[in-house]
PDB file of C-alpha atoms and ligand atoms in Angstrom:
ATOM      1  CA  MET A   1     -80.123 -26.144 -50.077  1.00 95.00           C
ATOM      2  CA  LEU A   2     -80.851 -22.411 -52.127  1.00 97.00           C
ATOM      3  CA  TYR A   3     -83.625 -21.449 -49.937  1.00 97.00           C
ATOM      4  CA  LEU A   4     -85.730 -17.922 -51.318  1.00 97.00           C
ATOM      5  CA  VAL A   5     -86.093 -15.617 -48.314  1.00 97.00           C
ATOM      6  CA  GLY A   6     -89.569 -13.479 -48.347  1.00 97.00           C
ATOM      7  CA  LEU A   7     -88.369  -9.787 -46.610  1.00 96.00           C
ATOM      8  CA  GLY A   8     -91.969  -8.575 -46.613  1.00 96.00           C
ATOM      9  CA  LEU A   9     -92.420  -4.574 -47.464  1.00 96.00           C
ATOM     10  CA  ALA A  10     -90.975  -2.094 -44.957  1.00 94.00           C
ATOM     11  CA  ASP A  11     -87.681  -2.984 -43.069  1.00 94.00           C
ATOM     12  CA  GLU A  12     -85.014  -5.462 -41.796  1.00 95.00           C
ATOM     13  CA  THR A  13     -87.421  -6.644 -38.851  1.00 96.00           C
ATOM     14  CA  ASP A  14     -90.779  -7.719 -41.366  1.00 97.00           C
ATOM     15  CA  ILE A  15     -88.387 -10.785 -42.302  1.00 97.00           C
ATOM     16  CA  THR A  16     -90.115 -13.514 -40.387  1.00 98.00           C
ATOM     17  CA  VAL A  17     -88.280 -15.791 -37.553  1.00 98.00           C
ATOM     18  CA  ARG A  18     -87.803 -18.867 -40.277  1.00 98.00           C
ATOM     19  CA  GLY A  19     -86.396 -16.342 -42.470  1.00 98.00           C
ATOM     20  CA  LEU A  20     -83.743 -15.248 -40.316  1.00 97.00           C
ATOM     21  CA  GLU A  21     -82.578 -18.271 -38.289  1.00 97.00           C
ATOM     22  CA  VAL A  22     -81.571 -19.487 -42.330  1.00 97.00           C
ATOM     23  CA  VAL A  23     -79.816 -16.045 -43.102  1.00 97.00           C
ATOM     24  CA  LYS A  24     -77.985 -16.100 -40.182  1.00 96.00           C
ATOM     25  CA  LYS A  25     -76.844 -19.866 -41.042  1.00 95.00           C
ATOM     26  CA  ALA A  26     -76.071 -19.979 -44.655  1.00 97.00           C
ATOM     27  CA  GLU A  27     -72.997 -19.596 -46.274  1.00 96.00           C
ATOM     28  CA  ARG A  28     -73.667 -16.589 -48.112  1.00 96.00           C
ATOM     29  CA  VAL A  29     -76.074 -14.149 -48.719  1.00 97.00           C
ATOM     30  CA  TYR A  30     -78.423 -12.046 -51.576  1.00 96.00           C
ATOM     31  CA  LEU A  31     -80.133  -9.303 -51.890  1.00 95.00           C
ATOM     32  CA  GLU A  32     -82.102  -8.889 -54.708  1.00 92.00           C
ATOM     33  CA  ALA A  33     -81.918  -5.826 -55.606  1.00 83.00           C
ATOM     34  CA  TYR A  34     -83.695  -4.660 -58.819  1.00 84.00           C
ATOM     35  CA  THR A  35     -86.873  -5.853 -58.665  1.00 85.00           C
ATOM     36  CA  SER A  36     -88.139  -4.009 -55.756  1.00 82.00           C
ATOM     37  CA  ILE A  37     -86.519  -2.158 -52.784  1.00 84.00           C
ATOM     38  CA  LEU A  38     -86.548  -2.488 -49.056  1.00 87.00           C
ATOM     39  CA  LEU A  39     -87.514   0.760 -47.118  1.00 80.00           C
ATOM     40  CA  VAL A  40     -84.311   1.005 -45.717  1.00 85.00           C
ATOM     41  CA  GLU A  41     -80.771   0.890 -46.877  1.00 87.00           C
ATOM     42  CA  LYS A  42     -78.425  -2.459 -46.897  1.00 89.00           C
ATOM     43  CA  GLU A  43     -76.973  -1.933 -44.058  1.00 92.00           C
ATOM     44  CA  LYS A  44     -79.408  -1.986 -41.426  1.00 93.00           C
ATOM     45  CA  LEU A  45     -79.884  -4.871 -42.995  1.00 94.00           C
ATOM     46  CA  GLU A  46     -76.719  -6.528 -42.386  1.00 95.00           C
ATOM     47  CA  ALA A  47     -76.926  -4.580 -38.955  1.00 95.00           C
ATOM     48  CA  PHE A  48     -80.140  -6.477 -37.936  1.00 96.00           C
ATOM     49  CA  TYR A  49     -79.123  -9.510 -39.421  1.00 94.00           C
ATOM     50  CA  GLY A  50     -75.760  -9.569 -38.434  1.00 95.00           C
ATOM     51  CA  ARG A  51     -74.103 -10.870 -41.427  1.00 94.00           C
ATOM     52  CA  PRO A  52     -73.135  -9.216 -44.720  1.00 95.00           C
ATOM     53  CA  VAL A  53     -75.456  -9.188 -47.487  1.00 95.00           C
ATOM     54  CA  ILE A  54     -74.016  -9.101 -51.074  1.00 94.00           C
ATOM     55  CA  VAL A  55     -76.743  -7.014 -53.759  1.00 92.00           C
ATOM     56  CA  ALA A  56     -76.894  -9.100 -56.412  1.00 91.00           C
ATOM     57  CA  ASP A  57     -78.171  -7.084 -59.442  1.00 87.00           C
ATOM     58  CA  ARG A  58     -80.300  -8.444 -63.164  1.00 85.00           C
ATOM     59  CA  GLU A  59     -76.672  -8.681 -64.692  1.00 85.00           C
ATOM     60  CA  LEU A  60     -75.619 -11.003 -61.650  1.00 87.00           C
ATOM     61  CA  VAL A  61     -79.248 -13.089 -61.254  1.00 86.00           C
ATOM     62  CA  GLU A  62     -79.925 -12.995 -65.211  1.00 85.00           C
ATOM     63  CA  SER A  63     -76.669 -14.485 -66.592  1.00 85.00           C
ATOM     64  CA  GLY A  64     -74.806 -15.402 -63.582  1.00 85.00           C
ATOM     65  CA  SER A  65     -77.069 -17.673 -61.507  1.00 89.00           C
ATOM     66  CA  ASP A  66     -74.265 -20.106 -61.288  1.00 91.00           C
ATOM     67  CA  ASP A  67     -72.026 -17.421 -59.424  1.00 91.00           C
ATOM     68  CA  ILE A  68     -74.932 -17.222 -56.448  1.00 93.00           C
ATOM     69  CA  LEU A  69     -75.799 -21.191 -57.261  1.00 94.00           C
ATOM     70  CA  ALA A  70     -72.182 -21.744 -56.778  1.00 93.00           C
ATOM     71  CA  GLY A  71     -71.103 -24.791 -53.581  1.00 92.00           C
ATOM     72  CA  ALA A  72     -75.025 -25.086 -52.864  1.00 90.00           C
ATOM     73  CA  ASP A  73     -75.645 -28.970 -52.914  1.00 91.00           C
ATOM     74  CA  LYS A  74     -73.127 -28.661 -49.668  1.00 92.00           C
ATOM     75  CA  ALA A  75     -73.714 -25.419 -48.316  1.00 94.00           C
ATOM     76  CA  ASP A  76     -76.986 -23.141 -47.302  1.00 96.00           C
ATOM     77  CA  VAL A  77     -77.805 -20.184 -49.895  1.00 97.00           C
ATOM     78  CA  ALA A  78     -79.783 -17.723 -48.765  1.00 97.00           C
ATOM     79  CA  PHE A  79     -82.127 -15.398 -51.726  1.00 96.00           C
ATOM     80  CA  LEU A  80     -83.389 -13.145 -50.324  1.00 96.00           C
ATOM     81  CA  VAL A  81     -86.623 -11.344 -51.850  1.00 95.00           C
ATOM     82  CA  VAL A  82     -88.044  -8.531 -51.238  1.00 95.00           C
ATOM     83  CA  GLY A  83     -91.901  -8.809 -50.598  1.00 96.00           C
ATOM     84  CA  ASP A  84     -92.275 -12.019 -51.682  1.00 96.00           C
ATOM     85  CA  PRO A  85     -89.414 -14.528 -53.622  1.00 95.00           C
ATOM     86  CA  PHE A  86     -93.535 -15.626 -56.505  1.00 93.00           C
ATOM     87  CA  GLY A  87     -95.293 -12.252 -55.530  1.00 92.00           C
ATOM     88  CA  ALA A  88     -95.301 -10.208 -58.942  1.00 87.00           C
ATOM     89  CA  THR A  89     -91.556 -11.767 -59.194  1.00 82.00           C
ATOM     90  CA  THR A  90     -90.468 -14.114 -60.849  1.00 78.00           C
ATOM     91  CA  HIS A  91     -87.568 -16.038 -59.669  1.00 88.00           C
ATOM     92  CA  THR A  92     -88.452 -19.388 -60.945  1.00 90.00           C
ATOM     93  CA  ASP A  93     -85.534 -19.020 -63.469  1.00 89.00           C
ATOM     94  CA  LEU A  94     -82.916 -19.058 -60.909  1.00 92.00           C
ATOM     95  CA  VAL A  95     -85.245 -22.646 -59.073  1.00 94.00           C
ATOM     96  CA  LEU A  96     -85.171 -24.299 -62.550  1.00 93.00           C
ATOM     97  CA  ARG A  97     -81.176 -23.582 -62.905  1.00 92.00           C
ATOM     98  CA  ALA A  98     -80.990 -24.691 -59.141  1.00 94.00           C
ATOM     99  CA  ARG A  99     -82.542 -28.040 -59.717  1.00 94.00           C
ATOM    100  CA  GLU A 100     -80.412 -28.344 -63.198  1.00 94.00           C
ATOM    101  CA  LEU A 101     -77.627 -29.068 -61.362  1.00 94.00           C
ATOM    102  CA  GLY A 102     -79.512 -31.204 -58.211  1.00 95.00           C
ATOM    103  CA  ILE A 103     -80.075 -28.592 -55.508  1.00 96.00           C
ATOM    104  CA  GLU A 104     -82.307 -28.525 -53.369  1.00 95.00           C
ATOM    105  CA  THR A 105     -84.745 -24.857 -52.765  1.00 96.00           C
ATOM    106  CA  LYS A 106     -86.704 -24.011 -50.518  1.00 97.00           C
ATOM    107  CA  ASN A 107     -89.141 -21.045 -50.290  1.00 97.00           C
ATOM    108  CA  ILE A 108     -89.766 -19.008 -47.673  1.00 97.00           C
ATOM    109  CA  PRO A 109     -92.688 -16.598 -48.249  1.00 97.00           C
ATOM    110  CA  ASN A 110     -93.660 -13.671 -46.724  1.00 97.00           C
ATOM    111  CA  ALA A 111     -96.423 -10.612 -46.716  1.00 97.00           C
ATOM    112  CA  SER A 112     -96.103  -8.963 -51.208  1.00 97.00           C
ATOM    113  CA  ILE A 113     -97.348  -6.166 -52.374  1.00 97.00           C
ATOM    114  CA  MET A 114     -99.923  -8.492 -54.349  1.00 97.00           C
ATOM    115  CA  SER A 115    -102.048  -9.686 -50.614  1.00 97.00           C
ATOM    116  CA  GLY A 116    -100.325  -5.608 -49.405  1.00 98.00           C
ATOM    117  CA  ILE A 117    -102.801  -3.550 -51.409  1.00 98.00           C
ATOM    118  CA  GLY A 118    -105.225  -5.201 -49.190  1.00 98.00           C
ATOM    119  CA  CYS A 119    -105.127  -2.164 -46.402  1.00 98.00           C
ATOM    120  CA  THR A 120    -107.177   0.397 -49.228  1.00 98.00           C
ATOM    121  CA  GLY A 121    -109.949  -1.782 -47.862  1.00 97.00           C
ATOM    122  CA  LEU A 122    -110.699  -2.820 -51.745  1.00 98.00           C
ATOM    123  CA  GLN A 123    -111.442  -6.531 -51.692  1.00 97.00           C
ATOM    124  CA  LEU A 124    -108.619  -8.851 -53.233  1.00 97.00           C
ATOM    125  CA  TYR A 125    -111.216 -10.793 -54.373  1.00 96.00           C
ATOM    126  CA  ASN A 126    -112.104  -8.131 -56.521  1.00 96.00           C
ATOM    127  CA  PHE A 127    -109.137  -7.738 -58.480  1.00 98.00           C
ATOM    128  CA  GLY A 128    -108.469  -8.932 -61.954  1.00 98.00           C
ATOM    129  CA  GLN A 129    -104.897  -9.104 -63.652  1.00 98.00           C
ATOM    130  CA  THR A 130    -102.574  -6.598 -62.414  1.00 98.00           C
ATOM    131  CA  VAL A 131    -100.379  -4.778 -64.769  1.00 98.00           C
ATOM    132  CA  SER A 132     -97.542  -2.675 -64.927  1.00 97.00           C
ATOM    133  CA  MET A 133     -96.394   0.307 -65.977  1.00 98.00           C
ATOM    134  CA  VAL A 134     -93.229   1.416 -67.256  1.00 97.00           C
ATOM    135  CA  PHE A 135     -91.945   4.345 -68.162  1.00 97.00           C
ATOM    136  CA  PHE A 136     -92.741   6.435 -70.853  1.00 97.00           C
ATOM    137  CA  THR A 137     -89.699   7.767 -73.365  1.00 93.00           C
ATOM    138  CA  GLU A 138     -90.898   9.859 -76.456  1.00 93.00           C
ATOM    139  CA  THR A 139     -90.779   6.899 -78.938  1.00 94.00           C
ATOM    140  CA  TRP A 140     -91.518   4.650 -76.930  1.00 94.00           C
ATOM    141  CA  LYS A 141     -94.971   4.139 -74.813  1.00 97.00           C
ATOM    142  CA  PRO A 142     -96.108   0.776 -74.098  1.00 96.00           C
ATOM    143  CA  SER A 143     -99.962   0.264 -73.550  1.00 96.00           C
ATOM    144  CA  SER A 144    -101.068  -3.556 -73.516  1.00 97.00           C
ATOM    145  CA  PHE A 145    -101.327  -2.720 -69.573  1.00 98.00           C
ATOM    146  CA  TYR A 146    -104.565  -0.944 -71.598  1.00 98.00           C
ATOM    147  CA  ASP A 147    -105.579  -3.896 -73.196  1.00 98.00           C
ATOM    148  CA  ARG A 148    -105.571  -5.737 -69.438  1.00 98.00           C
ATOM    149  CA  ILE A 149    -107.381  -3.069 -67.510  1.00 98.00           C
ATOM    150  CA  LYS A 150    -109.657  -2.541 -70.741  1.00 98.00           C
ATOM    151  CA  GLU A 151    -110.773  -6.805 -70.246  1.00 98.00           C
ATOM    152  CA  ASN A 152    -110.944  -6.099 -65.886  1.00 98.00           C
ATOM    153  CA  ALA A 153    -113.133  -3.312 -66.255  1.00 97.00           C
ATOM    154  CA  GLN A 154    -115.389  -5.128 -68.720  1.00 97.00           C
ATOM    155  CA  ILE A 155    -116.413  -7.814 -66.096  1.00 96.00           C
ATOM    156  CA  GLY A 156    -116.436  -4.684 -62.810  1.00 96.00           C
ATOM    157  CA  LEU A 157    -112.776  -6.243 -61.684  1.00 98.00           C
ATOM    158  CA  HIS A 158    -110.191  -2.796 -59.471  1.00 98.00           C
ATOM    159  CA  THR A 159    -106.993  -3.062 -61.550  1.00 98.00           C
ATOM    160  CA  LEU A 160    -103.581  -3.202 -59.378  1.00 98.00           C
ATOM    161  CA  VAL A 161    -101.098  -1.311 -61.352  1.00 98.00           C
ATOM    162  CA  LEU A 162     -97.476  -1.512 -60.190  1.00 98.00           C
ATOM    163  CA  LEU A 163     -94.733   0.952 -60.835  1.00 98.00           C
ATOM    164  CA  ASP A 164     -92.163   0.994 -62.773  1.00 96.00           C
ATOM    165  CA  ILE A 165     -88.629   1.323 -60.595  1.00 94.00           C
ATOM    166  CA  LYS A 166     -84.987   1.418 -62.754  1.00 91.00           C
ATOM    167  CA  VAL A 167     -82.340   1.105 -60.501  1.00 85.00           C
ATOM    168  CA  LYS A 168     -78.728   0.468 -62.133  1.00 77.00           C
ATOM    169  CA  GLU A 169     -80.212   1.700 -65.624  1.00 78.00           C
ATOM    170  CA  GLN A 170     -77.019   2.767 -68.441  1.00 79.00           C
ATOM    171  CA  SER A 171     -78.275   6.136 -70.360  1.00 79.00           C
ATOM    172  CA  LEU A 172     -78.572   4.498 -73.699  1.00 79.00           C
ATOM    173  CA  GLU A 173     -75.046   6.772 -75.004  1.00 83.00           C
ATOM    174  CA  ASN A 174     -73.015   4.738 -72.165  1.00 81.00           C
ATOM    175  CA  MET A 175     -75.053   2.222 -72.709  1.00 82.00           C
ATOM    176  CA  ALA A 176     -73.775   2.285 -76.919  1.00 83.00           C
ATOM    177  CA  ARG A 177     -69.856   2.791 -75.418  1.00 84.00           C
ATOM    178  CA  GLY A 178     -69.536  -0.193 -73.220  1.00 82.00           C
ATOM    179  CA  ARG A 179     -69.634   2.224 -70.386  1.00 83.00           C
ATOM    180  CA  LYS A 180     -70.562   0.875 -67.131  1.00 80.00           C
ATOM    181  CA  ILE A 181     -71.873   3.990 -65.630  1.00 82.00           C
ATOM    182  CA  TYR A 182     -74.482   3.659 -63.972  1.00 82.00           C
ATOM    183  CA  GLU A 183     -78.319   6.443 -64.001  1.00 81.00           C
ATOM    184  CA  PRO A 184     -79.264   7.514 -59.798  1.00 84.00           C
ATOM    185  CA  PRO A 185     -81.848   4.960 -59.429  1.00 88.00           C
ATOM    186  CA  ARG A 186     -85.559   6.500 -60.545  1.00 93.00           C
ATOM    187  CA  TYR A 187     -89.069   5.182 -59.266  1.00 96.00           C
ATOM    188  CA  MET A 188     -92.679   6.200 -60.541  1.00 98.00           C
ATOM    189  CA  THR A 189     -94.777   8.186 -58.665  1.00 98.00           C
ATOM    190  CA  VAL A 190     -98.763   7.770 -58.224  1.00 98.00           C
ATOM    191  CA  ALA A 191     -98.901  10.518 -60.379  1.00 98.00           C
ATOM    192  CA  GLN A 192     -96.687   9.519 -63.036  1.00 98.00           C
ATOM    193  CA  CYS A 193     -98.350   6.820 -63.536  1.00 98.00           C
ATOM    194  CA  ALA A 194    -102.016   8.536 -63.154  1.00 98.00           C
ATOM    195  CA  SER A 195    -101.215  11.118 -66.020  1.00 98.00           C
ATOM    196  CA  GLN A 196     -98.583   8.206 -68.197  1.00 98.00           C
ATOM    197  CA  MET A 197    -102.526   6.491 -68.319  1.00 98.00           C
ATOM    198  CA  LEU A 198    -104.727   9.108 -69.011  1.00 98.00           C
ATOM    199  CA  GLU A 199    -102.119  10.059 -72.155  1.00 98.00           C
ATOM    200  CA  ILE A 200    -102.967   6.668 -73.166  1.00 98.00           C
ATOM    201  CA  GLU A 201    -107.002   6.364 -73.643  1.00 98.00           C
ATOM    202  CA  GLU A 202    -106.405  10.383 -74.943  1.00 97.00           C
ATOM    203  CA  GLU A 203    -104.483   8.621 -77.542  1.00 97.00           C
ATOM    204  CA  ARG A 204    -106.987   4.785 -78.029  1.00 97.00           C
ATOM    205  CA  GLN A 205    -110.127   6.743 -77.164  1.00 97.00           C
ATOM    206  CA  GLU A 206    -111.609   3.638 -76.412  1.00 97.00           C
ATOM    207  CA  GLY A 207    -113.193   5.160 -72.950  1.00 96.00           C
ATOM    208  CA  VAL A 208    -111.862   2.250 -70.588  1.00 97.00           C
ATOM    209  CA  TYR A 209    -111.935   5.112 -68.473  1.00 97.00           C
ATOM    210  CA  THR A 210    -111.950   8.873 -68.486  1.00 96.00           C
ATOM    211  CA  PRO A 211    -109.848  11.369 -65.651  1.00 97.00           C
ATOM    212  CA  ASP A 212    -113.743  11.134 -63.568  1.00 95.00           C
ATOM    213  CA  SER A 213    -112.591   7.739 -63.335  1.00 96.00           C
ATOM    214  CA  LEU A 214    -112.533   6.786 -59.388  1.00 96.00           C
ATOM    215  CA  ALA A 215    -108.402   5.540 -58.476  1.00 98.00           C
ATOM    216  CA  VAL A 216    -106.282   4.717 -54.797  1.00 98.00           C
ATOM    217  CA  GLY A 217    -102.722   5.670 -54.621  1.00 98.00           C
ATOM    218  CA  ALA A 218    -100.610   3.989 -52.349  1.00 98.00           C
ATOM    219  CA  ALA A 219     -97.297   4.198 -50.858  1.00 98.00           C
ATOM    220  CA  ARG A 220     -95.115   2.882 -48.625  1.00 97.00           C
ATOM    221  CA  VAL A 221     -97.560  -0.030 -48.390  1.00 97.00           C
ATOM    222  CA  GLY A 222     -96.586  -1.954 -44.961  1.00 96.00           C
ATOM    223  CA  ALA A 223     -94.248   1.671 -43.424  1.00 96.00           C
ATOM    224  CA  PRO A 224     -95.502   3.653 -40.198  1.00 95.00           C
ATOM    225  CA  ASP A 225     -95.800   6.038 -42.833  1.00 97.00           C
ATOM    226  CA  GLN A 226     -97.561   3.702 -45.154  1.00 98.00           C
ATOM    227  CA  LYS A 227     -99.591   6.718 -47.249  1.00 98.00           C
ATOM    228  CA  LEU A 228    -103.072   6.071 -49.028  1.00 98.00           C
ATOM    229  CA  VAL A 229    -105.292   8.755 -51.189  1.00 98.00           C
ATOM    230  CA  ALA A 230    -108.485   8.253 -53.372  1.00 98.00           C
ATOM    231  CA  GLY A 231    -109.417  10.188 -55.983  1.00 97.00           C
ATOM    232  CA  THR A 232    -110.001  11.039 -59.586  1.00 97.00           C
ATOM    233  CA  LEU A 233    -106.501   9.694 -61.902  1.00 98.00           C
ATOM    234  CA  LYS A 234    -106.766  13.852 -62.736  1.00 97.00           C
ATOM    235  CA  GLU A 235    -107.034  13.985 -58.671  1.00 97.00           C
ATOM    236  CA  LEU A 236    -103.932  11.323 -58.816  1.00 98.00           C
ATOM    237  CA  SER A 237    -102.563  13.276 -61.883  1.00 98.00           C
ATOM    238  CA  GLU A 238    -101.028  15.579 -59.625  1.00 98.00           C
ATOM    239  CA  VAL A 239    -100.974  14.082 -56.093  1.00 98.00           C
ATOM    240  CA  GLU A 240     -97.645  14.137 -53.982  1.00 98.00           C
ATOM    241  CA  MET A 241     -97.365  10.737 -52.308  1.00 98.00           C
ATOM    242  CA  GLY A 242     -93.646  11.487 -50.949  1.00 97.00           C
ATOM    243  CA  LYS A 243     -91.010   9.112 -51.451  1.00 95.00           C
ATOM    244  CA  PRO A 244     -90.610   5.399 -53.064  1.00 96.00           C
ATOM    245  CA  LEU A 245     -92.578   2.951 -53.606  1.00 96.00           C
ATOM    246  CA  HIS A 246     -95.899   3.783 -54.864  1.00 98.00           C
ATOM    247  CA  SER A 247     -98.968   1.543 -56.395  1.00 98.00           C
ATOM    248  CA  LEU A 248    -102.408   2.895 -57.977  1.00 98.00           C
ATOM    249  CA  VAL A 249    -105.272   0.242 -58.445  1.00 98.00           C
ATOM    250  CA  LEU A 250    -108.041   1.940 -60.677  1.00 98.00           C
ATOM    251  CA  LEU A 251    -111.311   1.090 -59.317  1.00 97.00           C
ATOM    252  CA  GLY A 252    -113.700  -1.630 -60.868  1.00 97.00           C
ATOM    253  CA  LYS A 253    -117.570  -0.428 -61.272  1.00 94.00           C
ATOM    254  CA  ARG A 254    -118.727  -3.985 -59.335  1.00 92.00           C
ATOM    255  CA  VAL A 255    -117.840  -1.700 -56.142  1.00 92.00           C
ATOM    256  CA  HIS A 256    -119.217  -2.919 -52.467  1.00 92.00           C
ATOM    257  CA  ASP A 257    -120.420  -0.178 -50.988  1.00 92.00           C
ATOM    258  CA  LEU A 258    -118.015  -1.309 -48.062  1.00 94.00           C
ATOM    259  CA  GLU A 259    -115.081  -0.704 -50.275  1.00 96.00           C
ATOM    260  CA  ARG A 260    -116.379   2.473 -51.095  1.00 95.00           C
ATOM    261  CA  ASP A 261    -117.030   3.810 -47.280  1.00 96.00           C
ATOM    262  CA  TYR A 262    -113.151   2.496 -47.100  1.00 97.00           C
ATOM    263  CA  ILE A 263    -111.468   4.400 -49.231  1.00 97.00           C
ATOM    264  CA  ARG A 264    -113.682   7.590 -48.648  1.00 97.00           C
ATOM    265  CA  GLU A 265    -111.718   7.943 -45.592  1.00 97.00           C
ATOM    266  CA  PHE A 266    -108.727   8.946 -47.145  1.00 96.00           C
ATOM    267  CA  ALA A 267    -110.578  10.664 -50.813  1.00 98.00           C
ATOM    268  CA  LEU A 268    -108.421  13.533 -51.644  1.00 96.00           C
ATOM    269  CA  ASP A 269    -111.913  15.409 -51.662  1.00 95.00           C
ATOM    270  CA  LYS A 270    -115.174  14.277 -50.038  1.00 96.00           C
ATOM    271  CA  ALA A 271    -117.215  16.335 -51.821  1.00 94.00           C
ATOM    272  CA  ALA A 272    -116.272  15.280 -55.312  1.00 93.00           C
ATOM    273  CA  PHE A 273    -115.288  12.063 -54.776  1.00 95.00           C
ATOM    274  CA  ASP A 274    -119.041  12.121 -53.619  1.00 94.00           C
ATOM    275  CA  ALA A 275    -120.191  12.938 -56.258  1.00 92.00           C
ATOM    276  CA  ASN A 276    -118.026  11.340 -58.939  1.00 91.00           C
ATOM    277  CA  TRP A 277    -119.226   8.234 -56.727  1.00 91.00           C
ATOM    278  CA  ALA A 278    -123.024   9.032 -57.573  1.00 90.00           C
ATOM    279  CA  LYS A 279    -122.437   9.280 -61.576  1.00 89.00           C
ATOM    280  CA  SER A 280    -120.230   6.611 -61.751  1.00 86.00           C
ATOM    281  CA  TYR A 281    -120.378   4.046 -59.929  1.00 88.00           C
ATOM    282  CA  ALA A 282    -123.510   4.262 -57.579  1.00 74.00           C
ATOM    283  CA  SER A 283    -126.156   1.764 -59.656  1.00 61.00           C
ATOM    284  CA  SER A 284    -123.544  -0.784 -60.177  1.00 54.00           C
TER     285      SER A 284
HETATM  286  C1  SAM B 301     -92.567  -5.976 -58.448  1.00 69.21           C
HETATM  287  S1  SAM B 301     -93.302  -5.549 -57.822  1.00 69.21           S
HETATM  288  C2  SAM B 301     -92.684  -6.398 -56.383  1.00 69.21           C
HETATM  289  C3  SAM B 301     -92.383  -7.547 -55.872  1.00 69.21           C
HETATM  290  C4  SAM B 301     -92.422  -8.533 -54.901  1.00 69.21           C
HETATM  291  N1  SAM B 301     -91.792  -9.392 -54.681  1.00 69.21           N
HETATM  292  C5  SAM B 301     -93.594  -8.791 -54.054  1.00 69.21           C
HETATM  293  O1  SAM B 301     -94.012  -9.894 -53.531  1.00 69.21           O
HETATM  294  O2  SAM B 301     -94.756  -7.711 -53.324  1.00 69.21           O
HETATM  295  C6  SAM B 301     -92.859  -4.432 -57.655  1.00 69.21           C
HETATM  296  C7  SAM B 301     -93.065  -2.559 -57.375  1.00 69.21           C
HETATM  297  O3  SAM B 301     -94.618  -3.039 -56.467  1.00 69.21           O
HETATM  298  C8  SAM B 301     -95.412  -2.498 -55.878  1.00 69.21           C
HETATM  299  N2  SAM B 301     -95.082  -2.048 -54.661  1.00 69.21           N
HETATM  300  C9  SAM B 301     -93.697  -3.347 -53.748  1.00 69.21           C
HETATM  301  N3  SAM B 301     -93.930  -2.969 -52.711  1.00 69.21           N
HETATM  302  C10 SAM B 301     -94.509  -1.491 -52.359  1.00 69.21           C
HETATM  303  C11 SAM B 301     -94.695  -0.384 -51.325  1.00 69.21           C
HETATM  304  N4  SAM B 301     -94.659  -1.382 -49.969  1.00 69.21           N
HETATM  305  N5  SAM B 301     -95.721   0.296 -51.255  1.00 69.21           N
HETATM  306  C12 SAM B 301     -96.377  -0.159 -52.613  1.00 69.21           C
HETATM  307  N6  SAM B 301     -96.129  -0.382 -53.751  1.00 69.21           N
HETATM  308  C13 SAM B 301     -94.817  -1.514 -53.853  1.00 69.21           C
HETATM  309  C14 SAM B 301     -94.408  -0.977 -56.691  1.00 69.21           C
HETATM  310  O4  SAM B 301     -95.219  -0.107 -57.602  1.00 69.21           O
HETATM  311  C15 SAM B 301     -92.717  -1.622 -57.087  1.00 69.21           C
HETATM  312  O5  SAM B 301     -92.722  -0.951 -58.292  1.00 69.21           O
END
């Protein structure tokens, strides 16, 4: 059996009891470590699970899935995914490959950032399409996220923006020379996301949002040092939220008063928040 085991959002203790039972008896335990990260080291997981954990990078999962699946028709293999195995990450390709090989699969769900973001007090029912923000380079600034936000904004919905993670990436030069030297990991911050959003609005000028649009920054959701801040995109483009991981929610205009009251509690500047609210959101 191939088990896909969700690990939850913060640390080694967020695994479910059912997930832990699987990990304890599986023949091999892989940790998918490139679409999201737990906020603790691999060694802490191993100590808590009492099992060695094999880190599965993108290359192994995408090109070496048969290695992961080897023998899973006779013994159990656990494939650990941070968050939920099917939340904002898709491991359907691994499951499809397992099916092709006649290997049974089981999913053990857990909290995902897609549900954890409800801690902002914003109603999950009022969210539109989730978008991803990648690190811009001098020559590459993909802006398809802007069109998705526009569609959400047209019907007043919030947008969850998930932020880029770069682990085990090669520089262009090392890639060109075929050198397996990897750059240090990078995790996008709320500030960088907000400034990239403003850069694209400046370029496209379609008024989907402005520097005064309200948003919520969320860092380390589910961890003891979780941090939430509400403010304008301009304010968030300068905010310091600490260690990864970060996400951002751009507010839709269809905000309920309870949602407003909840996020106002962690506004960077309550007077500015109230002024922006009165100007752009109150009558909607
Ligand atoms: C591909 S998604 C997460 C997929 C994961 N399977 C899940 O269900 O949560 C990764 C992105 O989600 C966001 N994220 C994940 N965990 C987070 C957390 N604890 N706090 C804030 N943002 C988080 C970050 O923007 C991160 O780059």
